[in-house]
Every structure is written in structure tokens, then in C-alpha cells.
């Protein structure tokens, strides 16, 4: 049985997110949701059962749809060489990226050198937020 009573569990309720997001200003499409918080990939007309929510929420399970669609199909495509940028650092470099529309990861680096990272959050005209990550080499 759930650890929390139904009224506490319902606040806040689970939130469905679209896998493909469209930037209203540019019409640019981007993938969203490559994180451990994704528990199922489903048609937007479908509901998740209470039993499945319990499984995802209480035991950390994920539906087979997550691996099948997101990690076996979308992630290899999205991280293909035509979509990948790898920076070769020189002193004084500044790299900025949009955290909402970029799949990014840290890579090993020579720890004899300092690496500094900053994060800035700016309000978006449509009321959302844009998260910018920056790294100074």
C-alpha cells in the first residue's frame, strides 16, 4: 500500500510531459524528458493506473516503454554525430547552452586544471523559464 494517504499523494499529482516540445517563438522542435523521473511513455489520451503509479513511485520501477522508445531509439538518434558538439578547451573559453533544449553531459578532463561552471535561470516571454548552463575553461 502507498506510504502516503491518497490526499497527500495527489498534491502535487503526477504530471505528463510531451516528449517533443516546440519553441513557440521559433517553431524549433526538441526532445524533452531524458531523466530518471520518466516512468512511462504513453499516448496523451491514456491514463496511468493507480497500481502502475504505485509501482513507479514506491519501487522506482519504469515501464518497458521508457527503455524501448527513449533509450533504445531516441537517445542514440539524438546523440548521433550530426547532433553532437564536443568542445576542445583553451584558456578563457566560455561555452553557453540552453538546458531545456540540450542533452549534455560532463566528460573527463585533466584535473590539474580548474574547471568552473555557472548556472543562470532567466524568465521566458511566454511565462516559462529558460535554463542556461555555462562553463569557463
CSV table of C-alpha atoms in Angstrom, one decimal:
chain,number,residue,atom,x,y,z
A,1,UNK,CA,0.0,0.0,0.0
A,2,UNK,CA,1.2,3.6,-0.6
A,3,UNK,CA,3.2,5.3,2.1
A,4,UNK,CA,1.2,8.4,1.9
A,5,UNK,CA,-2.6,8.8,2.1
A,6,UNK,CA,-4.4,9.5,-1.2
A,7,UNK,CA,-4.9,13.2,-0.5
A,8,UNK,CA,-1.2,13.8,0.2
A,9,UNK,CA,-0.2,11.7,-2.8
A,10,UNK,CA,-2.5,13.7,-5.1
A,11,UNK,CA,-0.8,17.0,-4.1
A,12,UNK,CA,1.1,17.5,-6.3
A,13,UNK,CA,-0.3,15.0,-8.8
A,14,UNK,CA,1.9,13.3,-11.4
A,15,UNK,CA,2.5,15.5,-14.5
A,16,UNK,CA,2.5,14.2,-18.0
A,17,UNK,CA,5.1,15.9,-20.3
A,18,UNK,CA,5.3,15.9,-24.1
A,19,UNK,CA,8.5,14.2,-25.4
A,20,UNK,CA,8.6,16.6,-28.3
A,21,UNK,CA,8.4,20.3,-27.3
A,22,UNK,CA,8.0,23.1,-29.8
A,23,UNK,CA,9.5,26.6,-29.1
A,24,UNK,CA,6.7,29.0,-29.7
A,25,UNK,CA,9.0,31.8,-30.9
A,26,UNK,CA,11.0,29.7,-33.4
A,27,UNK,CA,8.9,26.6,-34.1
A,28,UNK,CA,12.0,24.6,-33.3
A,29,UNK,CA,11.3,21.1,-32.0
A,30,UNK,CA,13.4,19.5,-29.2
A,31,UNK,CA,13.3,16.3,-27.2
A,32,UNK,CA,12.4,16.5,-23.5
A,33,UNK,CA,12.5,14.1,-20.6
A,34,UNK,CA,15.7,12.2,-20.7
A,35,UNK,CA,15.9,11.8,-16.9
A,36,UNK,CA,15.3,9.3,-14.2
A,37,UNK,CA,12.0,11.0,-13.4
A,38,UNK,CA,10.3,9.4,-16.5
A,39,UNK,CA,8.3,6.4,-15.6
A,40,UNK,CA,6.3,5.7,-18.7
A,41,UNK,CA,6.0,6.8,-22.3
A,42,UNK,CA,2.3,6.8,-23.4
A,43,UNK,CA,-0.2,8.3,-25.7
A,44,UNK,CA,-1.5,11.6,-24.4
A,45,UNK,CA,-5.1,10.2,-24.3
A,46,UNK,CA,-4.1,7.3,-22.0
A,47,UNK,CA,-4.1,7.3,-18.2
A,48,UNK,CA,-1.7,5.6,-15.8
A,49,UNK,CA,-3.4,3.3,-13.4
A,50,UNK,CA,-3.0,3.7,-9.6
A,51,UNK,CA,-1.3,0.4,-9.4
A,52,UNK,CA,1.3,1.5,-12.0
A,53,UNK,CA,1.8,4.8,-10.2
A,54,UNK,CA,2.4,2.9,-7.0
A,55,UNK,CA,5.0,0.7,-8.8
A,56,UNK,CA,6.8,3.7,-10.3
A,57,UNK,CA,6.5,5.9,-7.3
A,58,UNK,CA,7.2,3.5,-4.4
A,59,UNK,CA,9.5,1.0,-6.0
A,60,UNK,CA,11.3,3.1,-8.7
A,61,UNK,CA,10.1,0.8,-11.5
A,62,UNK,CA,9.7,2.2,-15.0
A,63,UNK,CA,7.5,0.9,-17.8
A,64,UNK,CA,9.2,-1.0,-20.6
A,65,UNK,CA,8.1,1.8,-22.9
A,66,UNK,CA,10.8,4.1,-21.4
A,67,UNK,CA,13.7,1.8,-22.4
A,68,UNK,CA,12.2,0.8,-25.8
A,69,UNK,CA,11.4,4.3,-27.1
A,70,UNK,CA,13.6,6.7,-25.2
A,71,UNK,CA,16.9,4.8,-24.7
A,72,UNK,CA,16.9,2.3,-27.5
A,73,UNK,CA,15.6,4.6,-30.2
A,74,UNK,CA,15.5,8.3,-29.4
A,75,UNK,CA,18.7,8.7,-27.3
A,76,UNK,CA,21.0,7.0,-29.9
A,77,UNK,CA,19.4,9.1,-32.6
A,78,UNK,CA,19.6,12.4,-30.7
A,79,UNK,CA,23.3,11.8,-29.7
A,80,UNK,CA,24.4,10.9,-33.2
A,81,UNK,CA,27.5,12.6,-34.6
A,82,UNK,CA,25.3,15.1,-36.7
A,83,UNK,CA,23.8,16.4,-33.4
A,84,UNK,CA,26.9,16.3,-31.2
A,85,UNK,CA,29.2,19.1,-30.3
A,86,UNK,CA,32.4,18.4,-28.2
A,87,UNK,CA,34.4,21.4,-27.1
A,88,UNK,CA,38.2,21.4,-27.2
A,89,UNK,CA,39.1,23.8,-24.4
A,90,UNK,CA,41.6,26.6,-24.4
A,91,UNK,CA,42.2,29.1,-21.7
A,92,UNK,CA,39.5,31.7,-21.4
A,93,UNK,CA,36.8,29.8,-23.4
A,94,UNK,CA,33.2,30.3,-22.4
A,95,UNK,CA,30.6,27.9,-23.6
A,96,UNK,CA,26.8,28.6,-23.1
A,97,UNK,CA,24.0,26.1,-23.8
A,98,UNK,CA,20.2,26.0,-23.3
A,99,UNK,CA,19.5,23.4,-20.7
A,100,UNK,CA,15.9,22.9,-21.8
A,101,UNK,CA,16.9,22.0,-25.4
A,102,UNK,CA,20.3,20.3,-25.0
A,103,UNK,CA,21.2,16.9,-23.9
A,104,UNK,CA,24.5,17.5,-22.2
A,105,UNK,CA,27.0,15.5,-20.1
A,106,UNK,CA,30.3,16.1,-18.4
A,107,UNK,CA,33.3,14.4,-19.9
A,108,UNK,CA,36.6,13.5,-18.2
A,109,UNK,CA,39.1,16.3,-18.0
A,110,UNK,CA,42.7,16.8,-16.8
A,111,UNK,CA,42.2,17.6,-13.1
A,112,UNK,CA,45.4,19.5,-13.0
A,113,UNK,CA,43.4,22.4,-14.4
A,114,UNK,CA,40.5,24.2,-12.8
A,115,UNK,CA,37.0,24.0,-14.3
A,116,UNK,CA,34.3,26.4,-13.2
A,117,UNK,CA,30.6,26.0,-14.0
A,118,UNK,CA,27.8,28.5,-13.5
A,119,UNK,CA,24.0,28.2,-13.9
A,120,UNK,CA,21.7,31.1,-14.7
A,121,UNK,CA,17.9,30.9,-14.9
A,122,UNK,CA,16.1,33.6,-16.9
A,123,UNK,CA,12.4,34.2,-17.3
A,124,UNK,CA,10.9,33.4,-20.7
A,125,UNK,CA,8.5,35.7,-22.5
A,126,UNK,CA,5.8,33.1,-22.5
A,127,UNK,CA,5.9,32.8,-18.8
A,128,UNK,CA,8.2,29.7,-18.7
A,129,UNK,CA,11.8,29.6,-17.8
A,130,UNK,CA,15.0,29.1,-19.8
A,131,UNK,CA,17.9,27.5,-18.0
A,132,UNK,CA,21.3,28.4,-19.3
A,133,UNK,CA,24.4,26.5,-18.4
A,134,UNK,CA,27.9,27.9,-18.8
A,135,UNK,CA,31.3,26.6,-18.4
A,136,UNK,CA,34.5,28.6,-18.3
A,137,UNK,CA,37.7,26.8,-19.2
